[in-house]
Amino acid sequence: MSIEITGIGKRFGDFVALDDVSVRIPTGQLTALLGPSGGGKSTLLRIIAGLEHADEGTVEIDGVDATHVRPQRRDVGFVFQHYAAFKHLSVYRNVAFGLEIRKRSKAEVRERVTELLELVHLEQFADRLPSQLSGGQRQRMALARALAVEPKVLLLDEPFGALDAKVRRELRDWLRRLHDEVRVTTVFVTHDQEEALEVADEIVVINDGRIEQVGTPDDLYDRPANDFVMRFLGPVTRLGPDLVRPHDLELHPGEVDGAVAGEVSRVVRVGFEVRVEVTAADQVVLVTLTRTQFLALGVDVGSPVWVSPAAGAPTVAAVGPAPGDRSLVPG
Amino acid sequence: MAEAATVARRPRRRGRARRAPSRYVLRAIVAAYLLLLVAWPVSLVAKNAFADGLTDLRAILEDPDVMHALGLTVRVAVVAVVVNTVFGVGMSILLVRYEFPGKRLLSALVDLPLSVSPIVVGLALVLVYGGRDGWFGPALEDAGFQVIFATPGIVLATVFVALPLVIREVVPVLEEVGVEQEQAAHSLGAGALATFRRITLPTIRWAVVYGVVLSLARSLGEFGAVKVVSGNVLGQTRTATLVVEEKYLNFDKGGAYATAFLLALVSVACITVVSIIRPRTSEETTP
């Protein structure tokens, strides 16, 4: 049930949403399409579902060309950011919808729906209307509804985007466990790098209508293909000509070979973490240390220090904006 | 959710307390306005209809010509409402869900019947379908189908004037609910027809009901366009509103008020029935 996307292009007027995108989404895995808003990831997902037509390129689902197949024949489950609950139908009827369309027997529908409502922990809400559920419950209902028809692939468009942070984290864990149980090929769109790193088996980073990198969370974090991926996946700072993660930097109170000399210009403590800004030559380097590490160094504002990347720390040649700018705000 | 609801309610309550005096003044103005312009005049019609007890009402109910006119009005209104409902729902979906060149023009055109005087509509229909020198009429007449001065013409005129009412009720609802529920239905395997029947129609049903009621009331009450195209033939093409005019001009005030009362009664009944059943189910349709 893999998905093969080849040379997909899509424009909305003058705006290029996707530009010659090709990617293979493997069977049975949980894949994240990650990228900033407006980067084209949702458009790609909607093209896979058939809700949007590509201007060029092909989509193959499970080895079958689905490019011109209508959405109702694609056998995909789609979950929307804002749930798209059928407001006039009970939770039970919502989940039963796809089965009723397929004219399954009443007994079969009841069995399957009951099973799914148990899976998403909504069995006691079967007779409620969607308006009587919380956001998280509605999204779980939408997920059960999509799973009811046993789709070849499950597509989720920013599924937790409309939920508050706590519920989002719970549902994220729950989705991962659910996927381990159900094992259906799943693609979800997110702009939250933490969500992607935590949940996905594989991540496709999309920006400006193009794929920046495809890989496992470890690949992406440890071996970013370019400065965009590096910046998007976590905080970065600049050391000389390179981008490097602030927690991959070491501070030395005395001179060390290959280290950059500077002076501590600012110290901010946030919980267990200490953020040290070092002014070295014409740039400000951000270094994050644990509280213990910082105290062991015995330095403070004004102390001379030497900064070097830790052994094996990923670095990427910096392109674009000046040092220090977006270093604290990933994405 | 419950928490969010209380948070949202709190500032509103404070606002109400502060704005109370101006609020009562506004209410009084609105009430007085509606009373003077609508409620009082209409109630006077009722009062005049019963000026001689039930005599006038009994007289028109026993008059076969009036009964024929009432029957004709009801038949025409029902046909016009059915046509406008089917057309209106289809047109609303077209206007909201599809992009095509000339969409704005079409949308403006749909409003035309509300802005054009019905008598102009009547004249326009005569120019097109007139039996002797209409543009299309003689051909139809040769085929044995008379439009002007016959029931089809009355239906046509009524359909025309009530055309936007269903559309103007349904379009905002379709726009507000958005396309996601329909897309979800598609992705679950529902074709266009199943999606319409199971998702779209239940979503817009109250808008349709309201549009139907407004159309019905408008169709029952149409006068100007019908007057031109019907020919006003007693016992054949004279509708209820034409009876009112006829009786009024012939100094049969009692008969005119009694017939007018019946017309008003149906309209008020329609709107009352809808407003009684609507709030009870509106809870389930709110997001």
PDB file of N, CA, C and O in Angstrom, chain A residues 231 320-329:
ATOM      1  N   ARG A 231      17.559  24.551  10.259  1.00  0.00           N
ATOM      2  CA  ARG A 231      16.856  25.608  10.972  1.00  0.00           C
ATOM      3  C   ARG A 231      15.461  25.162  11.380  1.00  0.00           C
ATOM      4  O   ARG A 231      14.971  25.502  12.448  1.00  0.00           O
ATOM      5  N   GLY A 320      22.118  32.802   3.794  1.00  0.00           N
ATOM      6  CA  GLY A 320      21.046  33.731   4.138  1.00  0.00           C
ATOM      7  C   GLY A 320      21.311  34.566   5.363  1.00  0.00           C
ATOM      8  O   GLY A 320      22.421  35.047   5.550  1.00  0.00           O
ATOM      9  N   PRO A 321      20.252  34.717   6.206  1.00  0.00           N
ATOM     10  CA  PRO A 321      20.237  35.781   7.211  1.00  0.00           C
ATOM     11  C   PRO A 321      21.468  35.844   8.106  1.00  0.00           C
ATOM     12  O   PRO A 321      22.175  34.861   8.317  1.00  0.00           O
ATOM     13  N   ALA A 322      21.679  36.976   8.655  1.00  0.00           N
ATOM     14  CA  ALA A 322      22.815  37.283   9.509  1.00  0.00           C
ATOM     15  C   ALA A 322      22.777  36.490  10.807  1.00  0.00           C
ATOM     16  O   ALA A 322      21.756  35.937  11.163  1.00  0.00           O
ATOM     17  N   PRO A 323      23.885  36.431  11.525  1.00  0.00           N
ATOM     18  CA  PRO A 323      23.994  35.607  12.726  1.00  0.00           C
ATOM     19  C   PRO A 323      22.990  35.965  13.803  1.00  0.00           C
ATOM     20  O   PRO A 323      22.584  37.103  13.941  1.00  0.00           O
ATOM     21  N   GLY A 324      22.647  34.939  14.561  1.00  0.00           N
ATOM     22  CA  GLY A 324      21.890  35.180  15.770  1.00  0.00           C
ATOM     23  C   GLY A 324      20.391  35.409  15.581  1.00  0.00           C
ATOM     24  O   GLY A 324      19.616  35.148  16.478  1.00  0.00           O
ATOM     25  N   ASP A 325      19.960  35.830  14.405  1.00  0.00           N
ATOM     26  CA  ASP A 325      18.593  36.291  14.201  1.00  0.00           C
ATOM     27  C   ASP A 325      17.502  35.327  14.641  1.00  0.00           C
ATOM     28  O   ASP A 325      16.877  35.513  15.658  1.00  0.00           O
ATOM     29  N   ARG A 326      17.298  34.228  13.872  1.00  0.00           N
ATOM     30  CA  ARG A 326      16.155  33.374  14.174  1.00  0.00           C
ATOM     31  C   ARG A 326      16.545  32.228  15.084  1.00  0.00           C
ATOM     32  O   ARG A 326      15.814  31.279  15.241  1.00  0.00           O
ATOM     33  N   SER A 327      17.738  32.351  15.707  1.00  0.00           N
ATOM     34  CA  SER A 327      18.290  31.183  16.355  1.00  0.00           C
ATOM     35  C   SER A 327      17.404  30.631  17.461  1.00  0.00           C
ATOM     36  O   SER A 327      17.436  29.453  17.751  1.00  0.00           O
ATOM     37  N   LEU A 328      16.586  31.476  18.088  1.00  0.00           N
ATOM     38  CA  LEU A 328      15.767  30.975  19.188  1.00  0.00           C
ATOM     39  C   LEU A 328      14.390  30.511  18.743  1.00  0.00           C
ATOM     40  O   LEU A 328      13.669  29.883  19.486  1.00  0.00           O
ATOM     41  N   VAL A 329      14.003  30.852  17.545  1.00  0.00           N
ATOM     42  CA  VAL A 329      12.678  30.477  17.066  1.00  0.00           C
ATOM     43  C   VAL A 329      12.793  29.562  15.863  1.00  0.00           C
ATOM     44  O   VAL A 329      12.924  30.033  14.753  1.00  0.00           O
TER      45      VAL A 329
END
